[in-house]
Coordinates of C-alpha atoms in Angstrom, one line a residue:
Chain A
M1 CA -43.4 5.6 -2.2
R2 CA -41.0 4.2 -4.8
L3 CA -39.8 7.4 -5.8
F4 CA -39.2 8.7 -2.4
K5 CA -37.2 5.7 -1.6
Q6 CA -35.1 6.1 -4.8
G7 CA -34.5 9.7 -3.7
K8 CA -33.1 8.9 -0.2
S9 CA -30.7 6.2 -1.8
N10 CA -29.6 8.5 -4.5
I11 CA -29.2 11.4 -1.9
L12 CA -26.9 9.2 0.1
F13 CA -25.0 8.4 -3.0
D14 CA -24.3 12.1 -3.7
L15 CA -23.2 12.8 -0.4
C16 CA -20.8 9.7 -0.5
V17 CA -19.3 11.0 -3.8
Y18 CA -18.9 14.6 -2.3
G19 CA -17.4 13.1 0.7
I20 CA -14.9 11.0 -1.1
M21 CA -14.1 13.8 -3.5
L22 CA -13.2 16.1 -0.7
F23 CA -11.5 13.5 1.3
L24 CA -9.2 12.9 -1.5
L25 CA -8.8 16.5 -2.2
V26 CA -7.5 16.8 1.4
V27 CA -5.5 13.9 1.5
I28 CA -3.7 14.6 -1.6
G29 CA -3.5 18.3 -1.6
Y30 CA -2.5 19.0 2.1
P31 CA 0.8 17.5 1.7
M32 CA 1.6 19.7 -1.1
L33 CA 0.3 22.7 0.7
I34 CA 2.6 21.9 3.7
V35 CA 5.5 21.7 1.4
V36 CA 4.8 24.9 -0.1
S37 CA 4.1 26.5 3.3
S38 CA 7.1 25.2 5.0
A39 CA 9.3 26.6 2.1
F40 CA 8.2 30.0 3.0
S41 CA 8.4 29.6 6.8
N42 CA 11.1 30.3 9.4
G43 CA 13.3 27.2 9.8
A44 CA 13.0 27.4 13.6
A45 CA 9.2 27.2 13.3
I46 CA 9.2 24.2 11.2
M47 CA 11.6 22.3 13.6
A48 CA 9.1 23.3 16.4
G49 CA 6.4 21.8 14.6
K50 CA 4.5 24.9 14.2
V51 CA 3.7 24.7 10.6
N52 CA 0.4 23.1 10.0
F53 CA -1.3 25.0 7.3
L54 CA 0.0 28.5 6.2
P55 CA 3.7 29.8 6.4
V56 CA 4.7 30.7 10.0
D57 CA 7.1 33.7 10.2
F58 CA 7.2 34.2 6.5
T59 CA 10.6 34.4 5.1
L60 CA 12.3 33.8 1.8
A61 CA 15.5 32.5 3.6
G62 CA 14.9 29.0 2.3
F63 CA 14.9 30.0 -1.3
K64 CA 18.0 32.5 -0.7
A65 CA 20.0 29.5 0.5
F66 CA 18.8 27.2 -2.2
F67 CA 19.9 29.8 -4.9
R68 CA 23.2 30.4 -3.2
T69 CA 24.2 26.8 -3.4
P70 CA 26.5 26.5 -6.4
K71 CA 26.0 22.8 -7.1
I72 CA 22.3 23.6 -7.4
W73 CA 22.9 25.8 -10.4
V74 CA 25.0 23.2 -11.9
G75 CA 22.4 20.6 -11.4
M76 CA 19.7 22.9 -13.0
K77 CA 21.7 23.8 -15.8
N78 CA 22.4 20.0 -16.5
S79 CA 18.7 19.2 -16.2
A80 CA 17.8 21.9 -18.5
I81 CA 20.2 20.8 -21.2
Y82 CA 19.2 17.2 -20.6
T83 CA 15.6 18.0 -20.9
L84 CA 15.8 20.3 -24.0
V85 CA 18.1 18.1 -26.0
G86 CA 16.5 15.0 -24.8
T87 CA 13.0 15.8 -25.7
T88 CA 14.0 17.0 -29.1
I89 CA 15.8 13.9 -29.8
N90 CA 12.6 12.1 -28.6
L91 CA 10.2 13.9 -30.7
V92 CA 12.4 13.7 -33.9
L93 CA 12.7 10.0 -33.5
T94 CA 9.1 9.4 -32.5
I95 CA 7.8 11.3 -35.5
L96 CA 10.2 9.6 -37.8
A97 CA 8.9 6.3 -36.6
A98 CA 5.4 6.9 -36.2
Y99 CA 4.7 8.4 -39.7
P100 CA 5.9 5.6 -41.8
L101 CA 4.4 3.1 -39.5
S102 CA 1.1 4.9 -40.1
R103 CA 1.0 4.5 -43.8
T104 CA -1.0 1.2 -44.4
N105 CA 0.7 0.9 -47.8
L106 CA 4.1 0.5 -46.2
R107 CA 5.8 -2.6 -47.4
G108 CA 6.8 -4.8 -44.4
R109 CA 4.8 -2.7 -42.0
K110 CA 3.8 -5.7 -39.8
G111 CA 7.4 -7.0 -39.5
L112 CA 8.7 -3.3 -38.7
M113 CA 5.9 -3.1 -36.2
L114 CA 7.1 -6.2 -34.6
L115 CA 10.5 -5.1 -34.5
F116 CA 9.5 -2.0 -32.5
L117 CA 6.9 -4.0 -30.3
F118 CA 9.3 -6.8 -29.3
T119 CA 11.6 -4.3 -27.4
T120 CA 8.7 -3.7 -25.1
W121 CA 8.3 -7.3 -24.2
F122 CA 12.0 -8.2 -23.6
S123 CA 15.2 -6.5 -23.1
G124 CA 18.8 -7.1 -22.5
G125 CA 18.6 -5.7 -19.1
L126 CA 20.7 -3.3 -16.9
I127 CA 24.1 -4.9 -17.2
P128 CA 24.4 -5.6 -21.1
S129 CA 22.8 -2.3 -21.7
Y130 CA 25.5 -0.6 -19.4
L131 CA 28.2 -2.4 -21.3
V132 CA 26.8 -1.3 -24.7
M133 CA 27.0 2.4 -23.5
K134 CA 30.6 1.7 -22.4
D135 CA 31.5 0.4 -25.6
L136 CA 30.1 3.5 -27.2
H137 CA 32.2 5.7 -24.9
I138 CA 29.4 7.9 -23.9
I139 CA 29.3 6.9 -20.1
N140 CA 29.8 10.1 -18.0
T141 CA 28.9 12.3 -20.9
M142 CA 25.7 14.0 -21.6
W143 CA 24.7 11.7 -24.3
A144 CA 24.4 8.8 -21.5
M145 CA 21.6 10.9 -20.2
V146 CA 19.8 11.4 -23.5
I147 CA 20.4 8.3 -25.6
P148 CA 19.2 5.3 -23.6
A149 CA 15.6 6.4 -23.6
A150 CA 15.8 8.3 -27.0
L151 CA 12.6 6.6 -28.1
S152 CA 9.4 5.2 -26.5
V153 CA 7.6 2.6 -28.5
H154 CA 4.5 3.3 -26.6
Y155 CA 4.6 6.9 -27.5
V156 CA 5.4 5.9 -31.1
I157 CA 2.0 3.9 -31.0
I158 CA 0.1 6.9 -29.7
L159 CA 1.5 9.2 -32.4
R160 CA 0.9 6.6 -35.0
T161 CA -2.8 6.3 -34.0
T162 CA -2.9 10.1 -34.3
F163 CA -1.4 9.9 -37.8
E164 CA -3.7 7.0 -38.8
A165 CA -6.7 9.2 -37.9
L166 CA -5.8 11.7 -40.6
P167 CA -8.2 11.2 -43.6
E168 CA -6.8 9.1 -46.3
A169 CA -8.2 11.5 -48.8
L170 CA -6.0 14.3 -47.7
R171 CA -2.9 12.2 -48.5
E172 CA -4.2 11.0 -51.8
S173 CA -5.0 14.7 -53.0
A174 CA -1.7 15.9 -51.8
Y175 CA 0.1 13.1 -53.7
L176 CA -1.9 14.3 -56.7
D177 CA -0.5 17.4 -56.3
G178 CA 3.0 16.1 -56.3
C179 CA 3.6 16.2 -52.8
G180 CA 6.2 13.8 -51.5
E181 CA 6.2 11.9 -47.9
F182 CA 8.5 14.5 -46.4
Q183 CA 6.5 17.3 -47.5
Y184 CA 3.3 15.9 -46.4
L185 CA 4.5 15.1 -43.0
R186 CA 6.2 18.5 -42.6
K187 CA 3.3 20.7 -43.9
I188 CA 0.1 18.7 -43.2
A189 CA 0.5 15.6 -40.9
L190 CA 2.5 17.4 -38.1
P191 CA 0.5 20.7 -38.1
L192 CA -2.7 18.6 -37.7
S193 CA -1.1 16.4 -34.8
R194 CA 0.0 19.3 -32.7
A195 CA -2.2 18.3 -29.7
T196 CA -0.6 14.8 -29.5
I197 CA 2.8 16.0 -30.1
A198 CA 2.4 18.6 -27.2
V199 CA 1.3 15.8 -24.9
L200 CA 4.3 13.7 -25.9
A201 CA 6.5 16.7 -25.6
L202 CA 5.2 16.9 -22.0
Y203 CA 5.6 13.2 -21.2
Y204 CA 9.1 13.1 -22.5
G205 CA 10.1 16.6 -21.0
V206 CA 8.9 15.5 -17.6
Y207 CA 10.6 12.1 -17.8
H208 CA 13.9 14.1 -18.5
W209 CA 13.6 16.6 -15.9
N210 CA 12.7 14.1 -13.2
N211 CA 15.1 11.5 -14.3
Y212 CA 17.3 10.3 -11.6
A213 CA 18.1 6.5 -12.3
T214 CA 19.8 7.2 -15.6
A215 CA 22.3 9.5 -13.9
K216 CA 22.8 7.1 -11.1
I217 CA 23.8 4.3 -13.4
Y218 CA 25.6 6.3 -16.1
I219 CA 27.2 9.5 -14.6
T220 CA 29.7 9.7 -11.8
K221 CA 31.1 13.2 -12.4
N222 CA 29.8 15.9 -10.1
E223 CA 29.8 18.4 -13.0
L224 CA 27.3 16.3 -14.9
Q225 CA 24.9 15.6 -12.3
P226 CA 21.2 16.5 -13.0
L227 CA 19.2 18.4 -10.5
Q228 CA 17.5 15.3 -9.2
S229 CA 20.8 14.0 -8.1
V230 CA 21.7 17.1 -6.4
L231 CA 18.4 17.2 -4.7
R232 CA 18.9 13.8 -3.5
G233 CA 22.3 14.8 -2.1
I234 CA 20.8 17.7 -0.3
I235 CA 17.6 16.5 1.1
L236 CA 18.1 12.7 1.4
L237 CA 21.8 12.6 2.2
G238 CA 21.8 15.9 4.3
E239 CA 24.7 17.2 2.1
T240 CA 24.2 20.7 3.2
G241 CA 27.8 21.4 3.8
E242 CA 27.8 24.5 1.4
L243 CA 25.0 26.1 3.4
E244 CA 26.7 25.2 6.8
M245 CA 30.0 26.9 5.5
M246 CA 27.9 30.0 4.6
M247 CA 26.5 30.1 8.2
E248 CA 29.8 29.4 10.0
N249 CA 28.9 32.1 12.6
E250 CA 25.5 30.6 13.6
G251 CA 25.0 28.0 16.2
G252 CA 24.1 24.5 15.4
A253 CA 20.4 24.7 15.8
V254 CA 20.2 27.5 13.5
M255 CA 22.1 25.5 10.7
L256 CA 19.8 22.6 11.4
A257 CA 16.7 24.8 11.1
S258 CA 18.0 26.4 7.9
S259 CA 18.8 23.4 6.4
E260 CA 15.3 22.3 6.9
V261 CA 13.8 25.4 5.0
L262 CA 16.4 24.7 2.3
K263 CA 15.0 21.2 1.8
Y264 CA 11.4 22.3 1.5
A265 CA 12.5 25.2 -0.9
S266 CA 14.4 22.8 -2.9
V267 CA 11.4 20.6 -3.4
V268 CA 9.2 23.8 -4.4
V269 CA 11.7 25.2 -6.9
S270 CA 12.6 22.0 -8.7
T271 CA 8.7 21.3 -9.3
I272 CA 8.3 24.7 -10.6
P273 CA 9.0 23.8 -14.4
V274 CA 6.5 20.9 -14.3
L275 CA 3.8 23.1 -12.7
L276 CA 4.2 25.7 -15.5
V277 CA 3.6 23.3 -18.3
Y278 CA 1.0 21.2 -16.4
P279 CA -2.1 23.6 -16.9
F280 CA -1.5 24.0 -20.4
V281 CA -1.6 20.2 -21.2
Q282 CA -4.1 19.1 -18.6
R283 CA -6.9 19.3 -21.0
H284 CA -5.2 17.0 -23.5
L285 CA -4.5 14.4 -20.8
V286 CA -7.5 12.3 -20.8
K287 CA -7.6 12.0 -24.6
G288 CA -3.8 11.1 -24.6
V289 CA -4.2 8.2 -22.0
L290 CA -7.0 6.9 -24.0
M291 CA -5.2 6.8 -27.3
G292 CA -2.4 5.0 -25.3
A293 CA -4.7 2.3 -24.0
V294 CA -6.0 1.5 -27.5
K295 CA -3.0 -0.6 -28.9
G296 CA -2.6 -2.5 -32.2
Chain B
M1 CA 6.8 -20.1 -61.2
N2 CA 9.6 -18.2 -62.6
V3 CA 7.2 -15.5 -63.9
K4 CA 5.5 -15.4 -60.8
N5 CA 8.5 -14.7 -58.6
K6 CA 9.7 -12.4 -61.2
T7 CA 6.6 -10.3 -60.9
Y8 CA 6.6 -10.5 -57.0
I9 CA 10.1 -9.3 -56.9
N10 CA 9.6 -6.6 -59.4
K11 CA 6.7 -5.4 -57.3
L12 CA 8.7 -5.5 -54.2
F13 CA 11.4 -3.4 -55.7
K14 CA 8.9 -1.0 -57.1
D15 CA 7.4 -0.5 -53.9
L16 CA 10.7 -0.2 -52.0
R17 CA 11.6 2.4 -54.6
N18 CA 8.5 4.4 -54.4
Q19 CA 8.4 4.4 -50.6
W20 CA 12.1 5.2 -50.1
Q21 CA 11.1 8.3 -48.3
L22 CA 9.2 6.2 -45.7
Y23 CA 12.4 3.9 -45.2
A24 CA 14.6 6.9 -44.9
M25 CA 12.6 8.2 -42.2
L26 CA 12.5 5.1 -40.3
A27 CA 16.3 4.6 -40.6
L28 CA 17.3 6.7 -37.7
P29 CA 14.7 5.0 -35.3
I30 CA 15.7 1.6 -36.4
V31 CA 19.4 2.3 -36.0
Y32 CA 18.3 3.5 -32.4
L33 CA 16.6 0.1 -31.8
L34 CA 19.2 -2.1 -33.1
V35 CA 22.0 -0.5 -31.2
I36 CA 20.4 0.5 -27.9
K37 CA 17.8 -2.3 -27.7
Y38 CA 18.9 -5.2 -29.7
Y39 CA 22.6 -5.1 -29.4
P40 CA 22.4 -5.4 -25.5
M41 CA 20.4 -8.7 -26.3
Y42 CA 23.4 -9.9 -27.9
G43 CA 25.3 -8.9 -24.8
L44 CA 23.2 -11.1 -22.7
R45 CA 25.4 -14.0 -23.6
I46 CA 27.6 -12.8 -20.4
I47 CA 25.2 -14.9 -18.3
F48 CA 26.8 -17.9 -19.5
M49 CA 30.3 -16.5 -18.9
D50 CA 32.1 -15.3 -16.0
F51 CA 32.6 -11.7 -17.4
K52 CA 35.5 -9.7 -16.3
P53 CA 35.5 -6.0 -17.7
T54 CA 39.1 -6.2 -18.0
K55 CA 39.1 -9.2 -20.2
G56 CA 36.0 -8.2 -22.3
F57 CA 33.8 -10.6 -23.9
D58 CA 36.5 -12.5 -25.7
G59 CA 38.7 -13.1 -22.9
S60 CA 36.1 -14.1 -20.1
E61 CA 35.6 -17.8 -19.7
W62 CA 32.3 -19.6 -20.5
V63 CA 30.8 -21.1 -17.3
G64 CA 27.3 -22.4 -18.8
L65 CA 24.6 -22.4 -16.2
D66 CA 26.9 -21.7 -13.2
N67 CA 25.4 -18.2 -12.8
F68 CA 21.8 -19.7 -12.7
I69 CA 22.7 -22.4 -10.4
R70 CA 24.2 -19.8 -8.0
F71 CA 21.0 -17.7 -8.2
F72 CA 18.7 -20.4 -7.7
T73 CA 20.5 -21.9 -4.7
A74 CA 21.4 -18.5 -3.3
P75 CA 20.2 -18.1 0.3
N76 CA 18.8 -14.7 -0.3
A77 CA 17.1 -15.4 -3.6
W78 CA 13.6 -16.1 -2.0
M79 CA 14.0 -13.0 0.2
L80 CA 14.4 -10.9 -3.1
V81 CA 11.6 -12.4 -4.8
K82 CA 9.4 -12.1 -1.8
N83 CA 10.1 -8.6 -1.3
T84 CA 9.5 -7.8 -4.9
M85 CA 6.2 -9.6 -5.2
I86 CA 4.9 -8.4 -2.1
I87 CA 5.3 -4.8 -3.0
S88 CA 4.0 -5.4 -6.3
V89 CA 0.9 -7.1 -5.3
Y90 CA 0.3 -4.9 -2.3
S91 CA 0.5 -1.9 -4.6
L92 CA -1.6 -3.2 -7.2
F93 CA -4.6 -4.3 -5.0
V94 CA -4.5 -0.9 -3.2
I95 CA -4.1 1.4 -6.1
M96 CA -6.7 -0.3 -8.5
P97 CA -9.9 -0.2 -6.5
F98 CA -9.1 3.3 -5.2
S99 CA -8.6 4.6 -8.7
I100 CA -11.9 2.9 -9.9
I101 CA -13.6 4.6 -7.0
L102 CA -12.1 8.0 -7.7
A103 CA -13.2 7.5 -11.4
L104 CA -16.8 6.5 -10.4
C105 CA -16.9 9.5 -8.2
M106 CA -15.7 11.9 -10.8
N107 CA -18.2 10.6 -13.1
Y108 CA -21.0 10.9 -10.8
C109 CA -20.2 14.2 -9.1
R110 CA -22.9 16.7 -9.5
S111 CA -20.5 19.6 -9.3
S112 CA -18.2 20.2 -12.2
R113 CA -16.3 22.4 -10.4
L114 CA -15.3 20.3 -7.6
T115 CA -14.5 17.5 -10.4
S116 CA -12.3 20.1 -12.0
V117 CA -10.4 20.9 -8.9
V118 CA -10.2 17.4 -7.7
R119 CA -8.9 16.4 -11.2
T120 CA -6.1 19.0 -11.1
V121 CA -5.0 18.2 -7.5
T122 CA -5.0 14.4 -7.9
Y123 CA -3.3 14.4 -11.4
L124 CA -0.4 16.6 -10.0
P125 CA 1.5 14.2 -7.9
H126 CA 2.1 11.9 -10.9
F127 CA 4.3 14.6 -12.4
L128 CA 6.5 14.8 -9.3
S129 CA 9.8 13.0 -9.4
T130 CA 10.5 10.0 -7.3
V131 CA 13.4 12.0 -5.6
I132 CA 10.6 14.6 -4.6
L133 CA 8.2 12.1 -3.6
V134 CA 10.9 10.2 -1.3
S135 CA 12.0 13.7 -0.1
M136 CA 8.7 14.6 0.9
V137 CA 8.3 11.1 2.8
Y138 CA 11.5 11.8 4.5
L139 CA 10.4 15.4 5.4
F140 CA 6.9 14.4 6.8
F141 CA 8.1 11.4 8.6
N142 CA 11.0 13.2 10.0
G143 CA 11.4 11.9 13.6
Y144 CA 11.2 15.1 15.4
S145 CA 9.3 17.8 13.2
G146 CA 7.8 16.1 10.4
I147 CA 4.1 16.7 10.1
F148 CA 3.0 13.3 9.7
T149 CA 5.1 12.2 12.8
R150 CA 3.5 14.9 14.8
M151 CA 0.0 13.8 13.5
L152 CA 0.6 10.2 14.4
E153 CA 1.8 11.3 17.7
A154 CA -1.3 13.3 18.4
I155 CA -3.5 10.4 17.4
T156 CA -1.8 7.5 19.2
G157 CA 0.1 9.4 21.7
E158 CA 3.5 7.7 20.7
K159 CA 6.4 9.1 18.9
I160 CA 6.7 6.5 16.2
N161 CA 9.6 6.8 13.9
V162 CA 8.0 5.3 10.8
L163 CA 11.3 5.6 8.9
Q164 CA 13.4 3.5 11.2
G165 CA 13.8 -0.2 10.5
A166 CA 11.9 -2.5 8.5
K167 CA 8.5 -2.5 10.3
Y168 CA 6.6 0.0 8.4
Y169 CA 8.8 0.1 5.2
R170 CA 6.2 -1.8 2.9
H171 CA 3.3 0.5 4.0
V172 CA 5.4 3.6 3.5
F173 CA 6.5 2.4 0.0
V174 CA 3.0 1.3 -1.0
W175 CA 0.8 4.2 0.3
S176 CA 3.2 7.0 -1.1
G177 CA 2.6 5.3 -4.3
V178 CA -1.1 5.4 -3.8
W179 CA -0.8 9.2 -3.1
K180 CA 1.3 9.8 -6.2
G181 CA -0.5 7.3 -8.8
L182 CA -4.2 7.2 -7.6
G183 CA -5.1 10.4 -9.7
W184 CA -3.4 9.4 -12.9
G185 CA -4.4 5.8 -12.6
S186 CA -8.0 7.0 -12.6
I187 CA -7.8 8.5 -15.9
L188 CA -8.1 5.2 -17.8
Y189 CA -11.3 4.2 -15.8
Y190 CA -12.9 7.6 -16.2
A191 CA -12.4 7.3 -19.9
A192 CA -13.9 4.0 -19.7
L193 CA -16.8 5.2 -17.9
S194 CA -17.5 8.1 -20.2
A195 CA -18.1 5.4 -22.9
V196 CA -20.8 3.7 -21.0
D197 CA -24.1 3.7 -22.9
K198 CA -26.2 6.6 -21.7
E199 CA -29.3 5.0 -22.8
L200 CA -28.8 2.0 -20.2
H201 CA -28.5 4.5 -17.6
E202 CA -31.6 6.3 -18.6
A203 CA -33.6 3.1 -18.9
A204 CA -32.4 1.9 -15.4
A205 CA -33.3 5.2 -13.7
I206 CA -36.7 5.1 -15.3
D207 CA -37.1 1.6 -13.9
G208 CA -36.4 2.9 -10.4
A209 CA -32.8 1.8 -10.1
S210 CA -30.8 3.7 -7.4
K211 CA -27.4 5.1 -8.5
W212 CA -25.7 2.4 -6.4
K213 CA -27.5 -0.3 -8.5
R214 CA -26.5 1.5 -11.6
V215 CA -23.0 1.4 -10.7
W216 CA -23.0 -2.2 -9.9
H217 CA -25.1 -3.4 -12.7
I218 CA -24.1 -1.0 -15.6
D219 CA -20.8 0.9 -15.1
L220 CA -18.7 -1.9 -13.5
P221 CA -19.9 -4.6 -15.9
T222 CA -19.0 -2.2 -18.8
I223 CA -15.6 -1.3 -17.6
T224 CA -14.7 -4.9 -16.8
P225 CA -12.5 -5.5 -19.8
T226 CA -10.7 -2.4 -18.9
I227 CA -10.0 -3.6 -15.4
V228 CA -9.1 -7.1 -16.7
V229 CA -6.5 -5.7 -19.3
Q230 CA -5.0 -3.3 -16.7
L231 CA -4.6 -6.4 -14.3
I232 CA -2.9 -8.3 -17.0
I233 CA -0.4 -5.6 -17.9
Q234 CA 0.3 -4.9 -14.1
L235 CA 0.8 -8.6 -13.3
G236 CA 3.3 -8.7 -16.0
G237 CA 5.2 -6.0 -14.2
L238 CA 5.1 -8.0 -11.0
L239 CA 8.8 -8.5 -10.7
N240 CA 9.7 -4.9 -12.0
V241 CA 9.3 -3.1 -8.6
G242 CA 10.7 0.4 -9.4
F243 CA 14.4 0.6 -9.0
E244 CA 14.4 4.5 -8.4
K245 CA 12.0 4.4 -5.4
S246 CA 13.6 1.3 -3.7
Y247 CA 16.9 2.5 -4.1
L248 CA 16.0 6.0 -2.6
L249 CA 14.2 4.5 0.4
Q250 CA 16.6 1.8 1.2
N251 CA 19.1 2.0 4.0
A252 CA 21.0 -0.5 6.0
A253 CA 18.4 -1.0 8.6
N254 CA 15.4 -2.0 6.2
L255 CA 17.5 -3.8 3.6
Q256 CA 15.8 -7.2 4.4
V257 CA 12.5 -5.8 3.1
S258 CA 13.6 -3.1 0.7
E259 CA 15.9 -5.1 -1.4
V260 CA 14.2 -6.1 -4.5
L261 CA 15.4 -7.6 -7.6
S262 CA 16.2 -4.4 -9.6
T263 CA 18.2 -2.9 -6.7
Y264 CA 20.1 -6.0 -6.0
E265 CA 21.1 -6.3 -9.6
Y266 CA 22.2 -2.7 -9.5
N267 CA 24.0 -2.9 -6.2
L268 CA 26.1 -6.1 -7.3
A269 CA 27.4 -4.2 -10.2
F270 CA 27.7 -0.5 -9.0
A271 CA 27.7 -0.5 -5.3
T272 CA 30.5 -2.8 -4.2
G273 CA 34.1 -2.8 -4.3
R274 CA 34.2 -6.1 -6.2
P275 CA 31.5 -5.5 -9.1
L276 CA 30.0 -8.4 -10.5
Y277 CA 28.6 -8.3 -14.0
S278 CA 27.5 -11.8 -15.3
Y279 CA 25.6 -12.7 -12.0
P280 CA 23.4 -9.7 -11.8
A281 CA 22.7 -9.8 -15.5
T282 CA 21.5 -13.4 -15.0
I283 CA 19.1 -12.2 -12.2
G284 CA 17.9 -9.6 -14.5
F285 CA 17.4 -12.1 -17.3
V286 CA 15.4 -14.6 -15.3
A287 CA 13.2 -11.7 -14.1
N288 CA 12.6 -10.6 -17.7
V289 CA 11.8 -14.0 -18.9
V290 CA 9.4 -14.9 -15.9
T291 CA 7.7 -11.5 -16.8
L292 CA 7.3 -12.6 -20.3
V293 CA 5.7 -15.7 -19.3
L294 CA 3.5 -13.9 -16.8
I295 CA 2.2 -11.7 -19.5
V296 CA 1.4 -14.6 -21.9
A297 CA 0.0 -16.6 -19.2
T298 CA -2.4 -14.0 -17.7
N299 CA -3.5 -12.9 -21.1
K300 CA -4.4 -16.5 -21.9
L301 CA -6.3 -16.6 -18.6
S302 CA -8.2 -13.4 -19.2
K303 CA -9.3 -14.7 -22.6
K304 CA -10.8 -17.7 -20.9
V305 CA -12.5 -15.9 -18.2
A306 CA -13.5 -12.5 -19.5
H307 CA -13.1 -13.2 -23.3
Y308 CA -10.9 -10.4 -23.5
G309 CA -7.1 -9.9 -23.9
L310 CA -4.3 -7.7 -25.0
W311 CA -4.0 -9.6 -28.3

C-alpha cells in the first residue's frame, strides 16, 4: 500500500516537472522563434498579424535592407573593433592581475587583494568617472569604449581561483629547473587554464558586443557608434530614413511594412556572433558560474 | 629592537627583489585601478562644490552640503527612490523563486535530452543585449501587429496598448527581465543542488519519502545558504536598477514610474540643455553609500539568522 501511494505521488511530481520544463521551453523559446520567423517573412504579412509560428511568404527582403543600410556597416565595424580590442585588453589585464594574486607567497597579497575588492564595494560614480575620461581626452574616441571596463575584479577572482587550483608541486619543480614567473605563466599556467580563459573571453566579448550604455555616455560622433546604438536608432526610434529613401517609389504602407521586417532582421543579424560562440562555451558555463560564486 | 627591525626590513626587500616579476605583472592592472577606479573617488569632492566644467575643479566654489540638502528636500526624490526600489524588489521576488523552481526541475527531470534542450533555450536570452531585449518588447507589443498584442486581444477581447502610458510599465520591465534572466539565474541553484548529498536522498527514498518531501526536507534546506547569500547580494543592489534598460524603455508618458536614480543622474548631466554635475554626482554618491550600508547590514542579519554570510 505504502509503495503504491509513493508511486502515485512521485508520478505526479514527474509530470509536474515535465510540465514546467515544457512550459518554460515554450515561453522562453517562442518569442525567439517569432523573431526569426518574422525576419524571413513578408513585411505585409507581419503587419497583418499573420506570422504566428513559421515564416509567411518567405523572403530575404529584410536582410537585404539591413545590409544596404550604410550606418549598419559602420556600427558593425565599430562593434567588431571594440569587441576584439576590448576583449584582448580585458584578458591581458585579468591574467596579469590574477596570476600574482594567486601566488600565496606574494608579499602584501592581502592588501593588494583589498585594493582590488574595494572597487567592487564603492565607486566614484557616473559623473566623476566621466570627468576623469574627459581629463584623459578619450571621450569620443575608441578608447572610451574599451578602457572604462578594462578589468573586472569578479573575473580576476575567478581566474585567480583557477590558478590557485594548479598544483604547487608543479610550480616548485619548474622553479628548480630555473623557470621564472613570466615563463611559468606563459608556458604552464595559461595552457592549463584554457577553459576558464575561454569562458572569461566569452563573458567579456559578449559584454563589449552588447554594450550600449558606455557609448551613450561617452560617444556622440556618429562614425564611432557601436552596433547597439545603431540598432536602437533603427528599431526603437524608427530611424529607418535611409531605407525610406531607397524605396521612394513605393507607397507608405509598403515602407512601413518593410521597416518592420528590417527591424526583425536587425535583431537576428546582430545576435549571430553571440549565437556562434554560445554552443562552444555552453558546457563550461555551469562550472564558470560556480567558481564565481565561491569567493575569497 | 634594532636588529629585529633590520632583519624584517632585510627580509622585506629580499622578498620584493625575488618577486619583482609578480609585481611587474601587477603594475598594469594597478595603474588601471588607480586611474579609472580610485581617481574618480577623489573627484567625488564635486559633491561639496558647485561644479562648472568651464571653471574646473579649482575654479568652482565650495557649497558644503547644499547638494545633499537639495536632494533630500527635492519633491521628486521620493518618487525616484520609490521607482527604483519597487522595480528592484519586484524583480528579485519574481526571478528568484522561478529560478529555483527551474533548477529543481532540471535536477529532477528524468529526461536528460529535455534538460539539455531546456538548458540551451533558457540560457540563451541572457546573452542578448539590452537593446535587443527592449527591441523585442517593442516589436511584440506593437499596437497593431505585435504578436503579444494580438494574443492579449484574443484572450481579453480588448486591444490593449501595453506600452502606452505608465500602467503596465513595471510589469513589462520586470517580466521581460524574468524572460531574460530566469535561465541564467538558475545555474547557481542547479550547481548547489548537484552538491546535495546523494545518500540523504537514498535514505529518504528507502524510508518512503515522496519526491515532494525530499525536495522540501533535503534539497531546500541544503541550498538555503546559497539562497541567503544571493538575497544579500541582490538586496545590496537594490538601488542599482539598470541604467540601460530603464533608459531604453523610458518615454515622456511613463516617466513618473520609469525614472530611476541611475537614469535621473544621467539625464541631469547629459540630456538637458543646462547640464548639472555636482547635483547628480551627489545623488549617485548617496545611492552608493546606502548600497554599501545595505550590504553590510544584510550580511550581519543573515549571519544572525542563517549563520551564513559573505564574509
